[in-house]
Tab-separated table of C-alpha atoms and ligand atoms in Angstrom:
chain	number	residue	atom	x	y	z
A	1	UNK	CA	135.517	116.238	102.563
A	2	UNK	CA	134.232	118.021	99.739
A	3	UNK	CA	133.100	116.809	96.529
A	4	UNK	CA	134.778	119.044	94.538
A	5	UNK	CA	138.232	117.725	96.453
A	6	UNK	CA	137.110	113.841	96.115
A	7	UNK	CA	136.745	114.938	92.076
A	8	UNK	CA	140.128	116.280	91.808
A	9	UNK	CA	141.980	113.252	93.646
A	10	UNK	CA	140.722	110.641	91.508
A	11	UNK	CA	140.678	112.704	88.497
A	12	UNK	CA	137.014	112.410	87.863
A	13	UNK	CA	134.096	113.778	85.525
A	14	UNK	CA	131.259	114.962	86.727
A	15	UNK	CA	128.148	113.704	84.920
A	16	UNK	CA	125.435	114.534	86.976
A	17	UNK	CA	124.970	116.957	90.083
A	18	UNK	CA	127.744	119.846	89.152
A	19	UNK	CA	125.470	122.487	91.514
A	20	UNK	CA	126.331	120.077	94.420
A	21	UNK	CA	130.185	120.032	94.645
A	22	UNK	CA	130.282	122.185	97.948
A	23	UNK	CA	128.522	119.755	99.482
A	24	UNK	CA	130.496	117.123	102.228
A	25	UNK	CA	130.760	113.263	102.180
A	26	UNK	CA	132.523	111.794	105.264
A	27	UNK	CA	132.371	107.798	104.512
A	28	UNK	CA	132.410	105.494	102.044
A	29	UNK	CA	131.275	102.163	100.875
A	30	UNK	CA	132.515	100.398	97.914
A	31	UNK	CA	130.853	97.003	95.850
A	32	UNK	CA	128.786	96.100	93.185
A	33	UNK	CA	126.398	93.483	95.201
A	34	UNK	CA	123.487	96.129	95.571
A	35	UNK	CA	121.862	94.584	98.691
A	36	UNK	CA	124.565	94.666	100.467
A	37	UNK	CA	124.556	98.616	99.811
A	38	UNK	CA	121.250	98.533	101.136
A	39	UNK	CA	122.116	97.016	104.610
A	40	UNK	CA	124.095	100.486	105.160
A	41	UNK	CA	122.085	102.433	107.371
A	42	UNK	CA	124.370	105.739	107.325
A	43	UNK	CA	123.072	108.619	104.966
A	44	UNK	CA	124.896	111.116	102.868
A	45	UNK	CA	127.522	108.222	101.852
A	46	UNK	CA	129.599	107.989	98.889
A	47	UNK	CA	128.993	104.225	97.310
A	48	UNK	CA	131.781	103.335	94.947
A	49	UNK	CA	130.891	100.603	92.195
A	50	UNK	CA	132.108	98.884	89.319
A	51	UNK	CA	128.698	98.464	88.328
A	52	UNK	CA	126.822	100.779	85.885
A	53	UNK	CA	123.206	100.134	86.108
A	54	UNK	CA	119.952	102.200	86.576
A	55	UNK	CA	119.797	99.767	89.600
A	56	UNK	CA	123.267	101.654	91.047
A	57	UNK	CA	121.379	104.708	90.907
A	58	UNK	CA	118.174	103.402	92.000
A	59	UNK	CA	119.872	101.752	95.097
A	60	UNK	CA	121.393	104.967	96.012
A	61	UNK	CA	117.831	106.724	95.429
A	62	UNK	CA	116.835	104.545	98.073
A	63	UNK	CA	119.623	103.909	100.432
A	64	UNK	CA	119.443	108.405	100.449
A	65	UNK	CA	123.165	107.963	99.034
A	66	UNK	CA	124.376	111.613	97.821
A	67	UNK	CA	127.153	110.177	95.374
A	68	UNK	CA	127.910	107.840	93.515
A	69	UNK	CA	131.656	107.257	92.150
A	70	UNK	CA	132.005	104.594	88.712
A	71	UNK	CA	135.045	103.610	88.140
A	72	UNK	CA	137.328	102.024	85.469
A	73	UNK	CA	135.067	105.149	83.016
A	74	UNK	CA	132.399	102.862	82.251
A	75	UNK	CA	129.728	104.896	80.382
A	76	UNK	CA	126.425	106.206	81.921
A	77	UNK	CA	123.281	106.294	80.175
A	78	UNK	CA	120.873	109.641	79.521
A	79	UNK	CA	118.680	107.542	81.899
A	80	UNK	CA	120.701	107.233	84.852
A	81	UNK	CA	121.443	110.671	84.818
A	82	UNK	CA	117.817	111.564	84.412
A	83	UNK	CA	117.034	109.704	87.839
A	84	UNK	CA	120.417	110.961	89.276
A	85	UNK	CA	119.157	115.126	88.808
A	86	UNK	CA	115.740	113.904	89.796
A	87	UNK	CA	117.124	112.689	92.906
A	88	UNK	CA	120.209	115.419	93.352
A	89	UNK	CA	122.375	112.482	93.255
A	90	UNK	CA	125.552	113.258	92.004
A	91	UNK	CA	127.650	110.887	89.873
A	92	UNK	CA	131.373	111.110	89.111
A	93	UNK	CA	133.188	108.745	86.920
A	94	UNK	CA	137.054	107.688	87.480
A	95	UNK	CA	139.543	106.172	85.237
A	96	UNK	CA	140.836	104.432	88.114
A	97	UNK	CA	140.061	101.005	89.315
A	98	UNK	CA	138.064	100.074	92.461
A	99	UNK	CA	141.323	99.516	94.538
A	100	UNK	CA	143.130	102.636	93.538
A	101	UNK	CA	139.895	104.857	94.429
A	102	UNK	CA	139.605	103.208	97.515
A	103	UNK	CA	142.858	103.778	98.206
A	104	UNK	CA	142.913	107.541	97.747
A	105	UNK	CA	140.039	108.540	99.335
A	106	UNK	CA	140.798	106.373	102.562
A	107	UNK	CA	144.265	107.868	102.818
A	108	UNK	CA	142.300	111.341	102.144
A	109	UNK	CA	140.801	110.286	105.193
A	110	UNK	CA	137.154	109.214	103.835
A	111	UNK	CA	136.042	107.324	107.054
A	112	UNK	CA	134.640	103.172	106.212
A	113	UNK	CA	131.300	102.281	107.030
A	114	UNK	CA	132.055	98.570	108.841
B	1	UNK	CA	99.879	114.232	107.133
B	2	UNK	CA	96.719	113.769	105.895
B	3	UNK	CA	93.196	112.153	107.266
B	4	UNK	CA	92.640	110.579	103.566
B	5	UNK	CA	93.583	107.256	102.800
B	6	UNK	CA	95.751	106.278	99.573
B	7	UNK	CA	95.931	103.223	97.360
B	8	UNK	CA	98.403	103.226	94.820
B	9	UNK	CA	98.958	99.989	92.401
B	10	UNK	CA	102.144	99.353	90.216
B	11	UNK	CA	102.980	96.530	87.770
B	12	UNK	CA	105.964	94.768	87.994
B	13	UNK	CA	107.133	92.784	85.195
B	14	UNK	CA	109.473	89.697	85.584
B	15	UNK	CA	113.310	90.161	83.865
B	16	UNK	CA	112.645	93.604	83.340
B	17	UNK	CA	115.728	95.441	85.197
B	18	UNK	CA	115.659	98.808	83.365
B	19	UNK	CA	112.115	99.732	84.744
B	20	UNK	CA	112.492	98.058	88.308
B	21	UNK	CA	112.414	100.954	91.059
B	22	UNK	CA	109.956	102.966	89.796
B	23	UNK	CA	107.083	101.990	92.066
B	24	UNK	CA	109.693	102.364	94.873
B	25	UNK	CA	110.604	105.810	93.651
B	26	UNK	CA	106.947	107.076	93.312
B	27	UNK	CA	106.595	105.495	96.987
B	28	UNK	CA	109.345	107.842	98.253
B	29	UNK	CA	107.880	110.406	96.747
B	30	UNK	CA	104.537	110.364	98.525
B	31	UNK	CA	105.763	109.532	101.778
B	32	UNK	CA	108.000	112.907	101.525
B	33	UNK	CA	105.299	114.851	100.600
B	34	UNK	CA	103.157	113.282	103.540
B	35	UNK	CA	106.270	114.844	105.737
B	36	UNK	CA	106.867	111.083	106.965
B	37	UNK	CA	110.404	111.176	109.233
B	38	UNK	CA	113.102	109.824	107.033
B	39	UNK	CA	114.054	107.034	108.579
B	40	UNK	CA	111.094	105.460	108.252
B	41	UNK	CA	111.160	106.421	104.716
B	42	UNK	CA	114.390	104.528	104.136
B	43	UNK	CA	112.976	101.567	106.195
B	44	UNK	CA	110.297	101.514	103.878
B	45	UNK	CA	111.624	102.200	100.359
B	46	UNK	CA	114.423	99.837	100.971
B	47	UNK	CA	112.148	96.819	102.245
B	48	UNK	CA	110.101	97.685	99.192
B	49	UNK	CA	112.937	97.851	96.604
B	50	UNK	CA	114.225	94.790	97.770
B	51	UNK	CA	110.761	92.913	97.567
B	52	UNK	CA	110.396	94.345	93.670
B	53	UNK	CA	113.139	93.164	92.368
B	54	UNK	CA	112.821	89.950	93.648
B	55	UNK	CA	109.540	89.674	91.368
B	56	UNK	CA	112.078	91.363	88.270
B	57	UNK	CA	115.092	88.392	89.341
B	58	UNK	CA	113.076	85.867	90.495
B	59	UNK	CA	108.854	85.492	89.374
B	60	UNK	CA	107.325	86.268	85.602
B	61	UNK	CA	104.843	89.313	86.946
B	62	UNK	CA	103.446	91.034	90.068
B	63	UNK	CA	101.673	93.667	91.610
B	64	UNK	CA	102.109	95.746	94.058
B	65	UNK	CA	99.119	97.481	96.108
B	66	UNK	CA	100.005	100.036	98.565
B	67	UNK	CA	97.986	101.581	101.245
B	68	UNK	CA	98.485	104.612	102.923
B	69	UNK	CA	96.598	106.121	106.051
B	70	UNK	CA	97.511	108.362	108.852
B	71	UNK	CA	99.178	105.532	111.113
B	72	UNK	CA	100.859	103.497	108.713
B	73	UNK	CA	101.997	102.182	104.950
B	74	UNK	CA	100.963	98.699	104.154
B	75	UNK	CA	102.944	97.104	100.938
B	76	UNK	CA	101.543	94.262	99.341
B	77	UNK	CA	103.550	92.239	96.492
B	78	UNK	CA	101.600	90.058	94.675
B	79	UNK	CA	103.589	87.529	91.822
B	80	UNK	CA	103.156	84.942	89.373
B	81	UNK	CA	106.124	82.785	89.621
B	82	UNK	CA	108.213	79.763	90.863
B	83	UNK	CA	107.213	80.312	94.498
B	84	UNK	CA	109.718	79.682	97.641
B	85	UNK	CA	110.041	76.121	98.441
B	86	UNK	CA	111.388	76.700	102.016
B	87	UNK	CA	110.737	80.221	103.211
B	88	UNK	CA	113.396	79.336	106.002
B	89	UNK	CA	115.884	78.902	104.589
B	90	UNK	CA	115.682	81.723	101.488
B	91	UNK	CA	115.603	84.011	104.531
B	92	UNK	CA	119.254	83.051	105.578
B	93	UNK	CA	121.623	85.587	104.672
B	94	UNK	CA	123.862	84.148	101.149
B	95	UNK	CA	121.129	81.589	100.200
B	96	UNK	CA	120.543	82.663	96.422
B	97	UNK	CA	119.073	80.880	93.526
B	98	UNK	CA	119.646	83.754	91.263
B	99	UNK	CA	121.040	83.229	87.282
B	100	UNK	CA	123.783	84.810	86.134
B	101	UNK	CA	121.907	87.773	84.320
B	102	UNK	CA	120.619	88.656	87.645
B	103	UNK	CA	123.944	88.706	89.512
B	104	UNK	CA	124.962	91.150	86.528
B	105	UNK	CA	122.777	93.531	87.591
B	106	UNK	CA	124.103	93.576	91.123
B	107	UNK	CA	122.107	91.047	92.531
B	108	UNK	CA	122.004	87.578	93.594
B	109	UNK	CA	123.513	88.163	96.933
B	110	UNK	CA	121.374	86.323	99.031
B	111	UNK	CA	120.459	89.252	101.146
B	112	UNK	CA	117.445	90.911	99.933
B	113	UNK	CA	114.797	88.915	102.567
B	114	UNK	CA	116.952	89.455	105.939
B	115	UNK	CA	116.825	93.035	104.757
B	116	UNK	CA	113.307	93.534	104.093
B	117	UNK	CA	112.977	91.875	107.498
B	118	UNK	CA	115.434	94.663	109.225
B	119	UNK	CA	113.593	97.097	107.618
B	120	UNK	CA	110.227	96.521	108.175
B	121	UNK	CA	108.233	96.552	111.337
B	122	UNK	CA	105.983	93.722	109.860
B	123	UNK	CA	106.815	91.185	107.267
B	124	UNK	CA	104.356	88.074	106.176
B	125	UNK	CA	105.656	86.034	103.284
B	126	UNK	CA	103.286	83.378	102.167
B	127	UNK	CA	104.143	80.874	99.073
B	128	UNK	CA	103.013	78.588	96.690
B	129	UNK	CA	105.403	76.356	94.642
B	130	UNK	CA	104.583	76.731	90.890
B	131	UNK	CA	101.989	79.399	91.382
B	132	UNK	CA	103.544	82.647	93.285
B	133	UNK	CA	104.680	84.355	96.283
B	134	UNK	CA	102.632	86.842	98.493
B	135	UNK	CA	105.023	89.990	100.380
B	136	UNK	CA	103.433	92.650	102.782
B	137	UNK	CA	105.547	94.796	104.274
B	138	UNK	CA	103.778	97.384	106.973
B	139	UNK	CA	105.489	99.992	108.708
B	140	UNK	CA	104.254	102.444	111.467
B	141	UNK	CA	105.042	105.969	110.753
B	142	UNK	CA	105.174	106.947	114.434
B	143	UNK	CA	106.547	103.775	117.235
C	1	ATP	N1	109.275	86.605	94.699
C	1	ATP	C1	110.017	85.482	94.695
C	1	ATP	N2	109.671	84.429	93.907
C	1	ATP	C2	110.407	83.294	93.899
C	1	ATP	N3	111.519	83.104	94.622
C	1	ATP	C3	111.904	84.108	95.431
C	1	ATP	C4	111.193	85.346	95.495
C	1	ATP	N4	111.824	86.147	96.388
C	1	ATP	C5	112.871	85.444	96.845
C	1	ATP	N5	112.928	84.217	96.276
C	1	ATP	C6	113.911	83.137	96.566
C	1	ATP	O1	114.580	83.416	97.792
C	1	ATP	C7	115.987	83.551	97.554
C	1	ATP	C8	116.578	84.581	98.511
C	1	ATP	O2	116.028	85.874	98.243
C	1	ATP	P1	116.878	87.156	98.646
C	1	ATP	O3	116.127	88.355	98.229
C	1	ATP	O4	117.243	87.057	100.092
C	1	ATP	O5	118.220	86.986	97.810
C	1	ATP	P2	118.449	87.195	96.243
C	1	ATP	O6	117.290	87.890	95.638
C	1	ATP	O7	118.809	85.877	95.654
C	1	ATP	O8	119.732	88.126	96.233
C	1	ATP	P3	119.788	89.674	96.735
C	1	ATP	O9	118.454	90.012	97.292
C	1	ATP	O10	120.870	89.724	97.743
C	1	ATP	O11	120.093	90.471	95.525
C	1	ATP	C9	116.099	83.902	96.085
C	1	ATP	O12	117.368	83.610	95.526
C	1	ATP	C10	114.986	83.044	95.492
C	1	ATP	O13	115.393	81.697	95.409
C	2	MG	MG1	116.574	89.654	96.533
């Protein structure tokens, strides 16, 4: 599915990465326990979190994650979108909650990882 | 790739969340420009992420020394800290002694040591209660 798509069903803002919306994720992960992100050995996957860190970025930096959903609108920092363009990671905020993105984009037929 | 050899050296300083992942990043960075395949790449930068913030959540300081040739990355994670008691058991997945303030930054999950151990094609971890911990990670670029 495209990002531009995944943007428009959970009515998010793109904060960082607005030249990559073309671009295709095809499964998902959601939490906010960052090692547990890093067992996932699939690349290209959208990681949904409640959590609103550098370290969310930096985890997806180094799990090669190309998106990164926040939900609930928490606010990003100029820093985390400095390593998210540096990276061409790109990071959409949601006003929904965890559940109801979850919900959405597995109905849209965003595959799980486990 | 290239015939030189590399040593790189990063600080890592204990509690300090906002700057942990930098060394991590600048090791991704090399290895990509050394064309290494990216799966080892992953391998490594995720054994290596998980390693430094273990020094930021769980020792006062570190360092880390890496080594580069044309075979292989070698990672070694030197701290000042508490030390592991029981190696064992800290490797079994959901054993945590992390505060609070460390599971708010997303960690804490007991998971970061069975990881590094996926992930890397060695992993030594020696200890010393009271004075500090010793990592090195080494993975082969080509199996
Ligand atoms: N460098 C270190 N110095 C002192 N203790 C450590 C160090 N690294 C790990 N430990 C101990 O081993 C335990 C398990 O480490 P592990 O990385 O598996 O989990 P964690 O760091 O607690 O949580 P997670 O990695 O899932 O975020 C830690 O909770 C801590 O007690
Ligand atoms: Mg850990």
């Amino acid at each position: 599915m495209k990002i531009l798509d995944i943007v428009d069903l959970i009515k998010g803002t793109v904060v960082s990465g607005s030249d990559n919306l073309e671009k295709t994720v095809d499964m998902a992960f959601a939490s906010d326990l960052m090692s547990d992100v890093l067992t996932v050995k699939t690349d290209n996957l959208l990681l949904l979190t409640g959590l609103v860190n550098i370290q969310a970025i930096r985890t997806a930096e180094m799990a090669d994650i190309s998106c990164v959903v926040f939900v609930r609108n928490k606010k990003v920092t100029e820093e985390m979108i400095r390593i998210a363009r540096e990276n061409k990671i790109t990071i959409i905020q949601s006003p929904y909650s965890m559940f109801k993105v979850s919900g959405i984009l597995f109905s849209a037929g965003i595959k799980p990882v486990f | 790739m290239t015939t030189e050899k590399m040593h790189f050296e990063y600080p890592v300083e204990g509690g300090n969340f906002s700057a942990a992942g930098f060394p991590s990043s600048q090791v991704k960075k090399t290895l990509k420009q050394l064309n290494v395949d990216g799966n080892v790449i992953k391998r490594t930068v995720v054994a290596l992420y998980e390693a430094e913030v273990n020094i930021v959540a769980h020792a006062f300081k570190g360092v880390i020394a890496v080594d580069i040739d044309t075979e292989k990355i070698h990672i070694r994670l030197t701290d000042e800290g508490p030390g592991i008691p029981d190696i064992k058991k800290a490797m079994e997945i959901g054993y945590s002694t992390a505060t609070p303030e460390v599971r708010e930054m997303g960690f804490g999950a007991g998971m970061g040591l069975s990881n590094m151990k996926t992930n890397a094609d060695s992993l030594v971890i020696t200890s010393e209660v009271g004075k500090g911990t010793i990592v090195e990670i080494i993975n082969y670029f080509h199996k």
